[in-house]
Structures are given as C-alpha cells and as structure tokens.
Amino acid sequence: MTYHLIIDDIIGVWGYSKQWVARELAKYQGQHVDVKISSRGGDLDHGLDIRRQFIDHGDVTVHICGMTASAATVIATGAKKVVMSPGAFFLVHKCSNMIDLWGSYNADQMQAIIDDLTQNKKENDRIDAVLAQLYAKRCGKKVEEIAAVLKAGEWLSPQQALEWGFVDEISQEAADIKLDYRPEMRAKLNAVGLSIAGLPEVPQCVKPTADAGTGKKGNTQPKNISTMDDHKFNTVASLLGLDTLVADKDNYVSVTAEQMAVINNRLEALAREKEDAGKAKAKAEDELSSLKTSVDALSKRVDNLMKAPGAETNDIQVKDDCADKRVTSSQMYDQIKDLI
C-alpha cells in the first residue's frame, strides 16, 4: 500500500513536527490521505495540533502499525477512519513530564519543591481530563471508563483496541506481521517511559551448555540474550529510574534526551565534586608544607642550641658587710673613757 504520510519516529520538533505535517498535508488538499503511524509518541503539543490538522483536512485514514503509543494515539483520534494491523499494539496513558531533581535541600527548599510538584500534578490532572474526554468522544465511551484505561497504561491488542473503539477495523493484508517482544525492545519502551504491561511474554533463552558445539546432548540450546545486567550498569539504570538497561542485538541502548540530561547533570556534579576535592587537597598540602617548613626551622634552632658551647663562669666577689663595722682598741678605749 502507498502512504501519503509516514510517521514512524518521535513526534515533535526533533522528529515529525506539526509544521512538517502541515506542509505535507498541503500537498493533498481536497484529496484522500492515508497515513501510516508506527511511533511511540513524543510531544503532546505537536500531537494535539496534528490531530486538529487531520480533522480539518477531513478525509484522512490512519493505519496503526508496529507499537503506537502516547501522542501518536492522540494524532489517530483526528482521523476519519483508523485501521490497525493485526501485528500492532496500541497504548494510551496519563500524561507525564520530566522532573529532574538532584541535590541536598533544606526544609524551605523542600517545601518549594513540594509546592511546585503539587502545581505540576494539578496541571497534569487537567490535561488527563481533557485527554479522557477526547478519547471518550472518539470511542463512544464514558469519560470514566476511558480514564481507567489511561490510568492502567497497558498495551492493547488490535482486538482490544477495536472493542474499546480506538480503531475502526483490523486490516487483513498484514496478518503475518510479528513484532519483536524481546527484552531489548522492552528496555527501549522502558527508556522512553512507556509501560510494557499487556505485551506477550517471551520465554527466557538459556545459555549454551559447556559442551555446546561438540555434538553432545544439549548443544542445541540457544544463546542467552545479552542484557546490560551482564555488564553491571545497575548504577546508571538506578540513576535513570529504570529497573535495568538492556542492549539490542547490536549492543546499543536507547536513551531519551531527558535521560541524557540526567546523566550529564550527574557527571557535571561529580566533576565539580572532584574539582572541589582537588582544591581542598591542594590547600591541605600547602598547609602541610608550611607546617613542615616551620617544624624544620624549629628543629634546626634546637640542633644549633645543642651544639653551641656553654657560657663562661666568673668568680663572684662576696662583699663582707661586717668588714666596715670592725672597732679598733683605741675607739673602744675612747668610748669607755667617756662612760667613766
């Protein structure tokens, strides 16, 4: 089948933007347009705008292929008709936004954060209410029913999406399509904040036995799927708020711009801590060097004093006070004579 528009990546300024869709739709004014969507979503602002463009264009049929979620499903609600491939999955969920908090906070700062988050939650609640009404109108369901689906945030099979009214029919021409549900794909969904609830489980592969390749029993076991756990990157996963990181078949891991910002901010913080520690160490070394210089100077002075000769000792002339008070015999005679 030939599609007039194909949206198969992130929705927004870095992918399929509302401006791009407007330019493409302008080429087919007054004509029927088939749009293929296989996107895990993106910017809700762009999604809502593109939805309105589809409504305004009028004759638009959306074909849901692959794993379509989030803002991509919002776009689909603007189509006159939605057809879903038998091998596809469909996910609607409550809105979310990036919250990047890292550091040490006092009570006042914590309260400010709580106030900001409280306001953020109120705004998200309002957006969720609008989304629930939007989907409910498309599905012909009650808002409360759709709100429950948004809260669950589970992947819907084509049959479930049809029963709920998100799509109008399931195509037959691609019944043999099979999607990749391996841990690598699940990790990519996890990386962009999407749930894996509702996806079919895949059996865990087993590592080959020690005699694999020797022709002995057991050598037909498949190789294990390589995950980031094998490389012990649990700290990075924890930093990103993920259970684990899983590499694809080419050993690549997908991360969002927001997640890269988290990693970059943490690395910058560690770099500053290292720089501060280096300055503190240099200051301590300078102080230690100064103290060592002072100690060396004092030690030298003590050593010089120990090696210097002792002071000379002089004879001390003791003054005899009685010498000036001695009386001669003539003086004694004169004194006695005066008494007689």
mmCIF file with all atom_site columns, N, CA and C in Angstrom, residues 37-105:
data_model
loop_
_atom_site.group_PDB
_atom_site.id
_atom_site.type_symbol
_atom_site.label_atom_id
_atom_site.label_alt_id
_atom_site.label_comp_id
_atom_site.label_asym_id
_atom_site.label_entity_id
_atom_site.label_seq_id
_atom_site.pdbx_PDB_ins_code
_atom_site.Cartn_x
_atom_site.Cartn_y
_atom_site.Cartn_z
_atom_site.occupancy
_atom_site.B_iso_or_equiv
_atom_site.pdbx_formal_charge
_atom_site.auth_seq_id
_atom_site.auth_comp_id
_atom_site.auth_asym_id
_atom_site.auth_atom_id
_atom_site.pdbx_PDB_model_num
ATOM 1   N N  . ILE A 1 37  ? 1.152   5.200  10.844 1.00 0.00 ? 37  ILE A N  1
ATOM 2   C CA . ILE A 1 37  ? 1.724   5.618  12.129 1.00 0.00 ? 37  ILE A CA 1
ATOM 3   C C  . ILE A 1 37  ? 2.311   4.406  12.835 1.00 0.00 ? 37  ILE A C  1
ATOM 4   N N  . SER A 1 38  ? 3.576   4.506  13.163 1.00 0.00 ? 38  SER A N  1
ATOM 5   C CA . SER A 1 38  ? 4.281   3.491  13.958 1.00 0.00 ? 38  SER A CA 1
ATOM 6   C C  . SER A 1 38  ? 5.258   4.244  14.851 1.00 0.00 ? 38  SER A C  1
ATOM 7   N N  . SER A 1 39  ? 4.722   4.886  15.878 1.00 0.00 ? 39  SER A N  1
ATOM 8   C CA . SER A 1 39  ? 5.523   5.786  16.714 1.00 0.00 ? 39  SER A CA 1
ATOM 9   C C  . SER A 1 39  ? 5.161   5.582  18.180 1.00 0.00 ? 39  SER A C  1
ATOM 10  N N  . ARG A 1 40  ? 6.168   5.687  19.039 1.00 0.00 ? 40  ARG A N  1
ATOM 11  C CA . ARG A 1 40  ? 5.923   5.559  20.478 1.00 0.00 ? 40  ARG A CA 1
ATOM 12  C C  . ARG A 1 40  ? 5.554   6.902  21.100 1.00 0.00 ? 40  ARG A C  1
ATOM 13  N N  . GLY A 1 41  ? 5.302   7.922  20.263 1.00 0.00 ? 41  GLY A N  1
ATOM 14  C CA . GLY A 1 41  ? 4.796   9.189  20.770 1.00 0.00 ? 41  GLY A CA 1
ATOM 15  C C  . GLY A 1 41  ? 5.855   10.263 20.860 1.00 0.00 ? 41  GLY A C  1
ATOM 16  N N  . GLY A 1 42  ? 5.594   11.233 21.726 1.00 0.00 ? 42  GLY A N  1
ATOM 17  C CA . GLY A 1 42  ? 6.516   12.350 21.871 1.00 0.00 ? 42  GLY A CA 1
ATOM 18  C C  . GLY A 1 42  ? 5.831   13.549 22.504 1.00 0.00 ? 42  GLY A C  1
ATOM 19  N N  . ASP A 1 43  ? 5.906   14.706 21.843 1.00 0.00 ? 43  ASP A N  1
ATOM 20  C CA . ASP A 1 43  ? 5.409   15.965 22.372 1.00 0.00 ? 43  ASP A CA 1
ATOM 21  C C  . ASP A 1 43  ? 3.886   16.060 22.196 1.00 0.00 ? 43  ASP A C  1
ATOM 22  N N  . LEU A 1 44  ? 3.167   16.181 23.327 1.00 0.00 ? 44  LEU A N  1
ATOM 23  C CA . LEU A 1 44  ? 1.710   16.240 23.275 1.00 0.00 ? 44  LEU A CA 1
ATOM 24  C C  . LEU A 1 44  ? 1.225   17.483 22.530 1.00 0.00 ? 44  LEU A C  1
ATOM 25  N N  . ASP A 1 45  ? 1.932   18.587 22.669 1.00 0.00 ? 45  ASP A N  1
ATOM 26  C CA . ASP A 1 45  ? 1.547   19.809 21.961 1.00 0.00 ? 45  ASP A CA 1
ATOM 27  C C  . ASP A 1 45  ? 1.479   19.552 20.458 1.00 0.00 ? 45  ASP A C  1
ATOM 28  N N  . HIS A 1 46  ? 2.495   18.916 19.906 1.00 0.00 ? 46  HIS A N  1
ATOM 29  C CA . HIS A 1 46  ? 2.521   18.608 18.472 1.00 0.00 ? 46  HIS A CA 1
ATOM 30  C C  . HIS A 1 46  ? 1.436   17.579 18.135 1.00 0.00 ? 46  HIS A C  1
ATOM 31  N N  . GLY A 1 47  ? 1.244   16.605 19.036 1.00 0.00 ? 47  GLY A N  1
ATOM 32  C CA . GLY A 1 47  ? 0.226   15.586 18.797 1.00 0.00 ? 47  GLY A CA 1
ATOM 33  C C  . GLY A 1 47  ? -1.167  16.175 18.691 1.00 0.00 ? 47  GLY A C  1
ATOM 34  N N  . LEU A 1 48  ? -1.514  17.077 19.598 1.00 0.00 ? 48  LEU A N  1
ATOM 35  C CA . LEU A 1 48  ? -2.830  17.711 19.578 1.00 0.00 ? 48  LEU A CA 1
ATOM 36  C C  . LEU A 1 48  ? -3.018  18.570 18.326 1.00 0.00 ? 48  LEU A C  1
ATOM 37  N N  . ASP A 1 49  ? -1.945  19.257 17.932 1.00 0.00 ? 49  ASP A N  1
ATOM 38  C CA . ASP A 1 49  ? -2.035  20.111 16.746 1.00 0.00 ? 49  ASP A CA 1
ATOM 39  C C  . ASP A 1 49  ? -2.223  19.276 15.490 1.00 0.00 ? 49  ASP A C  1
ATOM 40  N N  . ILE A 1 50  ? -1.471  18.182 15.369 1.00 0.00 ? 50  ILE A N  1
ATOM 41  C CA . ILE A 1 50  ? -1.589  17.313 14.187 1.00 0.00 ? 50  ILE A CA 1
ATOM 42  C C  . ILE A 1 50  ? -2.981  16.677 14.143 1.00 0.00 ? 50  ILE A C  1
ATOM 43  N N  . ARG A 1 51  ? -3.502  16.294 15.312 1.00 0.00 ? 51  ARG A N  1
ATOM 44  C CA . ARG A 1 51  ? -4.873  15.756 15.395 1.00 0.00 ? 51  ARG A CA 1
ATOM 45  C C  . ARG A 1 51  ? -5.856  16.746 14.763 1.00 0.00 ? 51  ARG A C  1
ATOM 46  N N  . ARG A 1 52  ? -5.731  18.019 15.140 1.00 0.00 ? 52  ARG A N  1
ATOM 47  C CA . ARG A 1 52  ? -6.635  19.031 14.604 1.00 0.00 ? 52  ARG A CA 1
ATOM 48  C C  . ARG A 1 52  ? -6.457  19.194 13.098 1.00 0.00 ? 52  ARG A C  1
ATOM 49  N N  . GLN A 1 53  ? -5.225  19.064 12.626 1.00 0.00 ? 53  GLN A N  1
ATOM 50  C CA . GLN A 1 53  ? -4.972  19.170 11.186 1.00 0.00 ? 53  GLN A CA 1
ATOM 51  C C  . GLN A 1 53  ? -5.670  18.046 10.422 1.00 0.00 ? 53  GLN A C  1
ATOM 52  N N  . PHE A 1 54  ? -5.664  16.834 11.001 1.00 0.00 ? 54  PHE A N  1
ATOM 53  C CA . PHE A 1 54  ? -6.339  15.708 10.352 1.00 0.00 ? 54  PHE A CA 1
ATOM 54  C C  . PHE A 1 54  ? -7.848  15.963 10.291 1.00 0.00 ? 54  PHE A C  1
ATOM 55  N N  . ILE A 1 55  ? -8.398  16.506 11.387 1.00 0.00 ? 55  ILE A N  1
ATOM 56  C CA . ILE A 1 55  ? -9.829  16.814 11.410 1.00 0.00 ? 55  ILE A CA 1
ATOM 57  C C  . ILE A 1 55  ? -10.157 17.854 10.352 1.00 0.00 ? 55  ILE A C  1
ATOM 58  N N  . ASP A 1 56  ? -9.334  18.891 10.283 1.00 0.00 ? 56  ASP A N  1
ATOM 59  C CA . ASP A 1 56  ? -9.577  19.968 9.319  1.00 0.00 ? 56  ASP A CA 1
ATOM 60  C C  . ASP A 1 56  ? -9.442  19.477 7.873  1.00 0.00 ? 56  ASP A C  1
ATOM 61  N N  . HIS A 1 57  ? -8.477  18.569 7.660  1.00 0.00 ? 57  HIS A N  1
ATOM 62  C CA . HIS A 1 57  ? -8.303  18.055 6.293  1.00 0.00 ? 57  HIS A CA 1
ATOM 63  C C  . HIS A 1 57  ? -9.527  17.243 5.881  1.00 0.00 ? 57  HIS A C  1
ATOM 64  N N  . GLY A 1 58  ? -10.058 16.503 6.814  1.00 0.00 ? 58  GLY A N  1
ATOM 65  C CA . GLY A 1 58  ? -11.298 15.770 6.567  1.00 0.00 ? 58  GLY A CA 1
ATOM 66  C C  . GLY A 1 58  ? -11.124 14.311 6.217  1.00 0.00 ? 58  GLY A C  1
ATOM 67  N N  . ASP A 1 59  ? -10.661 13.992 5.050  1.00 0.00 ? 59  ASP A N  1
ATOM 68  C CA . ASP A 1 59  ? -10.605 12.612 4.566  1.00 0.00 ? 59  ASP A CA 1
ATOM 69  C C  . ASP A 1 59  ? -9.225  12.004 4.831  1.00 0.00 ? 59  ASP A C  1
ATOM 70  N N  . VAL A 1 60  ? -9.026  11.609 6.085  1.00 0.00 ? 60  VAL A N  1
ATOM 71  C CA . VAL A 1 60  ? -7.745  11.022 6.487  1.00 0.00 ? 60  VAL A CA 1
ATOM 72  C C  . VAL A 1 60  ? -7.992  9.647  7.103  1.00 0.00 ? 60  VAL A C  1
ATOM 73  N N  . THR A 1 61  ? -7.270  8.650  6.613  1.00 0.00 ? 61  THR A N  1
ATOM 74  C CA . THR A 1 61  ? -7.303  7.315  7.209  1.00 0.00 ? 61  THR A CA 1
ATOM 75  C C  . THR A 1 61  ? -5.939  7.023  7.826  1.00 0.00 ? 61  THR A C  1
ATOM 76  N N  . VAL A 1 62  ? -5.955  6.681  9.100  1.00 0.00 ? 62  VAL A N  1
ATOM 77  C CA . VAL A 1 62  ? -4.716  6.353  9.801  1.00 0.00 ? 62  VAL A CA 1
ATOM 78  C C  . VAL A 1 62  ? -4.574  4.839  9.880  1.00 0.00 ? 62  VAL A C  1
ATOM 79  N N  . HIS A 1 63  ? -3.382  4.353  9.571  1.00 0.00 ? 63  HIS A N  1
ATOM 80  C CA . HIS A 1 63  ? -3.077  2.927  9.638  1.00 0.00 ? 63  HIS A CA 1
ATOM 81  C C  . HIS A 1 63  ? -2.085  2.713  10.785 1.00 0.00 ? 63  HIS A C  1
ATOM 82  N N  . ILE A 1 64  ? -2.540  2.057  11.837 1.00 0.00 ? 64  ILE A N  1
ATOM 83  C CA . ILE A 1 64  ? -1.704  1.803  13.019 1.00 0.00 ? 64  ILE A CA 1
ATOM 84  C C  . ILE A 1 64  ? -0.848  0.572  12.762 1.00 0.00 ? 64  ILE A C  1
ATOM 85  N N  . CYS A 1 65  ? 0.460   0.757  12.772 1.00 0.00 ? 65  CYS A N  1
ATOM 86  C CA . CYS A 1 65  ? 1.398   -0.343 12.567 1.00 0.00 ? 65  CYS A CA 1
ATOM 87  C C  . CYS A 1 65  ? 2.404   -0.353 13.711 1.00 0.00 ? 65  CYS A C  1
ATOM 88  N N  . GLY A 1 66  ? 3.030   -1.484 13.933 1.00 0.00 ? 66  GLY A N  1
ATOM 89  C CA . GLY A 1 66  ? 4.061   -1.561 14.970 1.00 0.00 ? 66  GLY A CA 1
ATOM 90  C C  . GLY A 1 66  ? 3.504   -1.265 16.354 1.00 0.00 ? 66  GLY A C  1
ATOM 91  N N  . MET A 1 67  ? 4.265   -0.520 17.136 1.00 0.00 ? 67  MET A N  1
ATOM 92  C CA . MET A 1 67  ? 3.865   -0.196 18.507 1.00 0.00 ? 67  MET A CA 1
ATOM 93  C C  . MET A 1 67  ? 3.596   1.296  18.572 1.00 0.00 ? 67  MET A C  1
ATOM 94  N N  . THR A 1 68  ? 2.332   1.644  18.601 1.00 0.00 ? 68  THR A N  1
ATOM 95  C CA . THR A 1 68  ? 1.914   3.047  18.554 1.00 0.00 ? 68  THR A CA 1
ATOM 96  C C  . THR A 1 68  ? 1.391   3.450  19.921 1.00 0.00 ? 68  THR A C  1
ATOM 97  N N  . ALA A 1 69  ? 1.928   4.558  20.444 1.00 0.00 ? 69  ALA A N  1
ATOM 98  C CA . ALA A 1 69  ? 1.596   4.919  21.823 1.00 0.00 ? 69  ALA A CA 1
ATOM 99  C C  . ALA A 1 69  ? 1.562   6.426  22.005 1.00 0.00 ? 69  ALA A C  1
ATOM 100 N N  . SER A 1 70  ? 1.001   6.825  23.149 1.00 0.00 ? 70  SER A N  1
ATOM 101 C CA . SER A 1 70  ? 1.103   8.185  23.660 1.00 0.00 ? 70  SER A CA 1
ATOM 102 C C  . SER A 1 70  ? 0.578   9.222  22.656 1.00 0.00 ? 70  SER A C  1
ATOM 103 N N  . ALA A 1 71  ? 1.400   10.230 22.340 1.00 0.00 ? 71  ALA A N  1
ATOM 104 C CA . ALA A 1 71  ? 0.966   11.304 21.450 1.00 0.00 ? 71  ALA A CA 1
ATOM 105 C C  . ALA A 1 71  ? 0.585   10.789 20.066 1.00 0.00 ? 71  ALA A C  1
ATOM 106 N N  . ALA A 1 72  ? 1.137   9.645  19.653 1.00 0.00 ? 72  ALA A N  1
ATOM 107 C CA . ALA A 1 72  ? 0.790   9.079  18.345 1.00 0.00 ? 72  ALA A CA 1
ATOM 108 C C  . ALA A 1 72  ? -0.666  8.625  18.317 1.00 0.00 ? 72  ALA A C  1
ATOM 109 N N  . THR A 1 73  ? -1.184  8.152  19.464 1.00 0.00 ? 73  THR A N  1
ATOM 110 C CA . THR A 1 73  ? -2.598  7.744  19.522 1.00 0.00 ? 73  THR A CA 1
ATOM 111 C C  . THR A 1 73  ? -3.508  8.970  19.531 1.00 0.00 ? 73  THR A C  1
ATOM 112 N N  . VAL A 1 74  ? -2.999  10.077 20.092 1.00 0.00 ? 74  VAL A N  1
ATOM 113 C CA . VAL A 1 74  ? -3.771  11.334 20.062 1.00 0.00 ? 74  VAL A CA 1
ATOM 114 C C  . VAL A 1 74  ? -3.962  11.777 18.620 1.00 0.00 ? 74  VAL A C  1
ATOM 115 N N  . ILE A 1 75  ? -2.902  11.673 17.829 1.00 0.00 ? 75  ILE A N  1
ATOM 116 C CA . ILE A 1 75  ? -2.987  12.019 16.408 1.00 0.00 ? 75  ILE A CA 1
ATOM 117 C C  . ILE A 1 75  ? -4.056  11.190 15.712 1.00 0.00 ? 75  ILE A C  1
ATOM 118 N N  . ALA A 1 76  ? -4.092  9.881  16.043 1.00 0.00 ? 76  ALA A N  1
ATOM 119 C CA . ALA A 1 76  ? -5.023  8.973  15.376 1.00 0.00 ? 76  ALA A CA 1
ATOM 120 C C  . ALA A 1 76  ? -6.477  9.360  15.595 1.00 0.00 ? 76  ALA A C  1
ATOM 121 N N  . THR A 1 77  ? -6.781  9.993  16.724 1.00 0.00 ? 77  THR A N  1
ATOM 122 C CA . THR A 1 77  ? -8.178  10.360 17.005 1.00 0.00 ? 77  THR A CA 1
ATOM 123 C C  . THR A 1 77  ? -8.694  11.429 16.054 1.00 0.00 ? 77  THR A C  1
ATOM 124 N N  . GLY A 1 78  ? -7.793  12.073 15.319 1.00 0.00 ? 78  GLY A N  1
ATOM 125 C CA . GLY A 1 78  ? -8.227  13.100 14.368 1.00 0.00 ? 78  GLY A CA 1
ATOM 126 C C  . GLY A 1 78  ? -8.588  12.546 13.009 1.00 0.00 ? 78  GLY A C  1
ATOM 127 N N  . ALA A 1 79  ? -8.334  11.251 12.814 1.00 0.00 ? 79  ALA A N  1
ATOM 128 C CA . ALA A 1 79  ? -8.587  10.658 11.510 1.00 0.00 ? 79  ALA A CA 1
ATOM 129 C C  . ALA A 1 79  ? -10.071 10.309 11.342 1.00 0.00 ? 79  ALA A C  1
ATOM 130 N N  . LYS A 1 80  ? -10.530 10.304 10.109 1.00 0.00 ? 80  LYS A N  1
ATOM 131 C CA . LYS A 1 80  ? -11.906 9.898  9.803  1.00 0.00 ? 80  LYS A CA 1
ATOM 132 C C  . LYS A 1 80  ? -12.071 8.407  10.032 1.00 0.00 ? 80  LYS A C  1
ATOM 133 N N  . LYS A 1 81  ? -10.981 7.664  9.793  1.00 0.00 ? 81  LYS A N  1
ATOM 134 C CA . LYS A 1 81  ? -11.012 6.210  9.958  1.00 0.00 ? 81  LYS A CA 1
ATOM 135 C C  . LYS A 1 81  ? -9.657  5.738  10.459 1.00 0.00 ? 81  LYS A C  1
ATOM 136 N N  . VAL A 1 82  ? -9.682  4.750  11.385 1.00 0.00 ? 82  VAL A N  1
ATOM 137 C CA . VAL A 1 82  ? -8.437  4.205  11.928 1.00 0.00 ? 82  VAL A CA 1
ATOM 138 C C  . VAL A 1 82  ? -8.435  2.693  11.701 1.00 0.00 ? 82  VAL A C  1
ATOM 139 N N  . VAL A 1 83  ? -7.407  2.228  11.003 1.00 0.00 ? 83  VAL A N  1
ATOM 140 C CA . VAL A 1 83  ? -7.251  0.803  10.709 1.00 0.00 ? 83  VAL A CA 1
ATOM 141 C C  . VAL A 1 83  ? -5.990  0.316  11.406 1.00 0.00 ? 83  VAL A C  1
ATOM 142 N N  . MET A 1 84  ? -6.090  -0.834 12.066 1.00 0.00 ? 84  MET A N  1
ATOM 143 C CA . MET A 1 84  ? -4.950  -1.334 12.850 1.00 0.00 ? 84  MET A CA 1
ATOM 144 C C  . MET A 1 84  ? -4.475  -2.670 12.289 1.00 0.00 ? 84  MET A C  1
ATOM 145 N N  . SER A 1 85  ? -3.177  -2.802 12.200 1.00 0.00 ? 85  SER A N  1
ATOM 146 C CA . SER A 1 85  ? -2.576  -4.043 11.726 1.00 0.00 ? 85  SER A CA 1
ATOM 147 C C  . SER A 1 85  ? -2.715  -5.126 12.794 1.00 0.00 ? 85  SER A C  1
ATOM 148 N N  . PRO A 1 86  ? -2.903  -6.397 12.376 1.00 0.00 ? 86  PRO A N  1
ATOM 149 C CA . PRO A 1 86  ? -3.034  -7.490 13.351 1.00 0.00 ? 86  PRO A CA 1
ATOM 150 C C  . PRO A 1 86  ? -1.782  -7.661 14.229 1.00 0.00 ? 86  PRO A C  1
ATOM 151 N N  . GLY A 1 87  ? -0.646  -7.238 13.722 1.00 0.00 ? 87  GLY A N  1
ATOM 152 C CA . GLY A 1 87  ? 0.586   -7.408 14.498 1.00 0.00 ? 87  GLY A CA 1
ATOM 153 C C  . GLY A 1 87  ? 0.986   -6.183 15.281 1.00 0.00 ? 87  GLY A C  1
ATOM 154 N N  . ALA A 1 88  ? 0.065   -5.224 15.434 1.00 0.00 ? 88  ALA A N  1
ATOM 155 C CA . ALA A 1 88  ? 0.401   -3.973 16.100 1.00 0.00 ? 88  ALA A CA 1
ATOM 156 C C  . ALA A 1 88  ? -0.108  -3.954 17.544 1.00 0.00 ? 88  ALA A C  1
ATOM 157 N N  . PHE A 1 89  ? 0.347   -2.938 18.294 1.00 0.00 ? 89  PHE A N  1
ATOM 158 C CA . PHE A 1 89  ? -0.132  -2.714 19.659 1.00 0.00 ? 89  PHE A CA 1
ATOM 159 C C  . PHE A 1 89  ? -0.409  -1.229 19.843 1.00 0.00 ? 89  PHE A C  1
ATOM 160 N N  . PHE A 1 90  ? -1.320  -0.944 20.775 1.00 0.00 ? 90  PHE A N  1
ATOM 161 C CA . PHE A 1 90  ? -1.842  0.417  20.948 1.00 0.00 ? 90  PHE A CA 1
ATOM 162 C C  . PHE A 1 90  ? -1.816  0.759  22.437 1.00 0.00 ? 90  PHE A C  1
ATOM 163 N N  . LEU A 1 91  ? -1.238  1.916  22.792 1.00 0.00 ? 91  LEU A N  1
ATOM 164 C CA . LEU A 1 91  ? -1.107  2.289  24.212 1.00 0.00 ? 91  LEU A CA 1
ATOM 165 C C  . LEU A 1 91  ? -1.539  3.732  24.441 1.00 0.00 ? 91  LEU A C  1
ATOM 166 N N  . VAL A 1 92  ? -2.499  3.919  25.347 1.00 0.00 ? 92  VAL A N  1
ATOM 167 C CA . VAL A 1 92  ? -2.864  5.253  25.818 1.00 0.00 ? 92  VAL A CA 1
ATOM 168 C C  . VAL A 1 92  ? -2.543  5.305  27.304 1.00 0.00 ? 92  VAL A C  1
ATOM 169 N N  . HIS A 1 93  ? -2.143  6.475  27.800 1.00 0.00 ? 93  HIS A N  1
ATOM 170 C CA . HIS A 1 93  ? -1.754  6.584  29.209 1.00 0.00 ? 93  HIS A CA 1
ATOM 171 C C  . HIS A 1 93  ? -1.925  8.019  29.689 1.00 0.00 ? 93  HIS A C  1
ATOM 172 N N  . LYS A 1 94  ? -1.840  8.189  31.002 1.00 0.00 ? 94  LYS A N  1
ATOM 173 C CA . LYS A 1 94  ? -1.919  9.518  31.586 1.00 0.00 ? 94  LYS A CA 1
ATOM 174 C C  . LYS A 1 94  ? -0.662  10.300 31.195 1.00 0.00 ? 94  LYS A C  1
ATOM 175 N N  . CYS A 1 95  ? -0.814  11.608 31.106 1.00 0.00 ? 95  CYS A N  1
ATOM 176 C CA . CYS A 1 95  ? 0.324   12.422 30.665 1.00 0.00 ? 95  CYS A CA 1
ATOM 177 C C  . CYS A 1 95  ? 1.420   12.431 31.724 1.00 0.00 ? 95  CYS A C  1
ATOM 178 N N  . SER A 1 96  ? 2.617   12.660 31.287 1.00 0.00 ? 96  SER A N  1
ATOM 179 C CA . SER A 1 96  ? 3.765   12.726 32.196 1.00 0.00 ? 96  SER A CA 1
ATOM 180 C C  . SER A 1 96  ? 4.748   13.763 31.692 1.00 0.00 ? 96  SER A C  1
ATOM 181 N N  . ASN A 1 97  ? 5.587   14.245 32.580 1.00 0.00 ? 97  ASN A N  1
ATOM 182 C CA . ASN A 1 97  ? 6.620   15.197 32.186 1.00 0.00 ? 97  ASN A CA 1
ATOM 183 C C  . ASN A 1 97  ? 7.877   14.931 33.009 1.00 0.00 ? 97  ASN A C  1
ATOM 184 N N  . MET A 1 98  ? 8.992   15.409 32.490 1.00 0.00 ? 98  MET A N  1
ATOM 185 C CA . MET A 1 98  ? 10.286  15.166 33.122 1.00 0.00 ? 98  MET A CA 1
ATOM 186 C C  . MET A 1 98  ? 10.420  15.990 34.396 1.00 0.00 ? 98  MET A C  1
ATOM 187 N N  . ILE A 1 99  ? 10.851  15.343 35.482 1.00 0.00 ? 99  ILE A N  1
ATOM 188 C CA . ILE A 1 99  ? 11.150  16.028 36.731 1.00 0.00 ? 99  ILE A CA 1
ATOM 189 C C  . ILE A 1 99  ? 12.586  15.678 37.097 1.00 0.00 ? 99  ILE A C  1
ATOM 190 N N  . ASP A 1 100 ? 13.449  16.663 37.068 1.00 0.00 ? 100 ASP A N  1
ATOM 191 C CA . ASP A 1 100 ? 14.879  16.443 37.308 1.00 0.00 ? 100 ASP A CA 1
ATOM 192 C C  . ASP A 1 100 ? 15.261  17.100 38.629 1.00 0.00 ? 100 ASP A C  1
ATOM 193 N N  . LEU A 1 101 ? 15.359  16.294 39.676 1.00 0.00 ? 101 LEU A N  1
ATOM 194 C CA . LEU A 1 101 ? 15.722  16.797 40.996 1.00 0.00 ? 101 LEU A CA 1
ATOM 195 C C  . LEU A 1 101 ? 16.954  16.050 41.486 1.00 0.00 ? 101 LEU A C  1
ATOM 196 N N  . TRP A 1 102 ? 17.945  16.805 41.888 1.00 0.00 ? 102 TRP A N  1
ATOM 197 C CA . TRP A 1 102 ? 19.168  16.180 42.394 1.00 0.00 ? 102 TRP A CA 1
ATOM 198 C C  . TRP A 1 102 ? 19.866  17.177 43.315 1.00 0.00 ? 102 TRP A C  1
ATOM 199 N N  . GLY A 1 103 ? 20.163  16.750 44.503 1.00 0.00 ? 103 GLY A N  1
ATOM 200 C CA . GLY A 1 103 ? 20.879  17.657 45.388 1.00 0.00 ? 103 GLY A CA 1
ATOM 201 C C  . GLY A 1 103 ? 20.434  17.534 46.825 1.00 0.00 ? 103 GLY A C  1
ATOM 202 N N  . SER A 1 104 ? 20.927  18.438 47.642 1.00 0.00 ? 104 SER A N  1
ATOM 203 C CA . SER A 1 104 ? 20.606  18.472 49.061 1.00 0.00 ? 104 SER A CA 1
ATOM 204 C C  . SER A 1 104 ? 19.764  19.716 49.327 1.00 0.00 ? 104 SER A C  1
ATOM 205 N N  . TYR A 1 105 ? 18.651  19.560 50.044 1.00 0.00 ? 105 TYR A N  1
ATOM 206 C CA . TYR A 1 105 ? 17.713  20.651 50.237 1.00 0.00 ? 105 TYR A CA 1
ATOM 207 C C  . TYR A 1 105 ? 17.373  20.825 51.716 1.00 0.00 ? 105 TYR A C  1
#
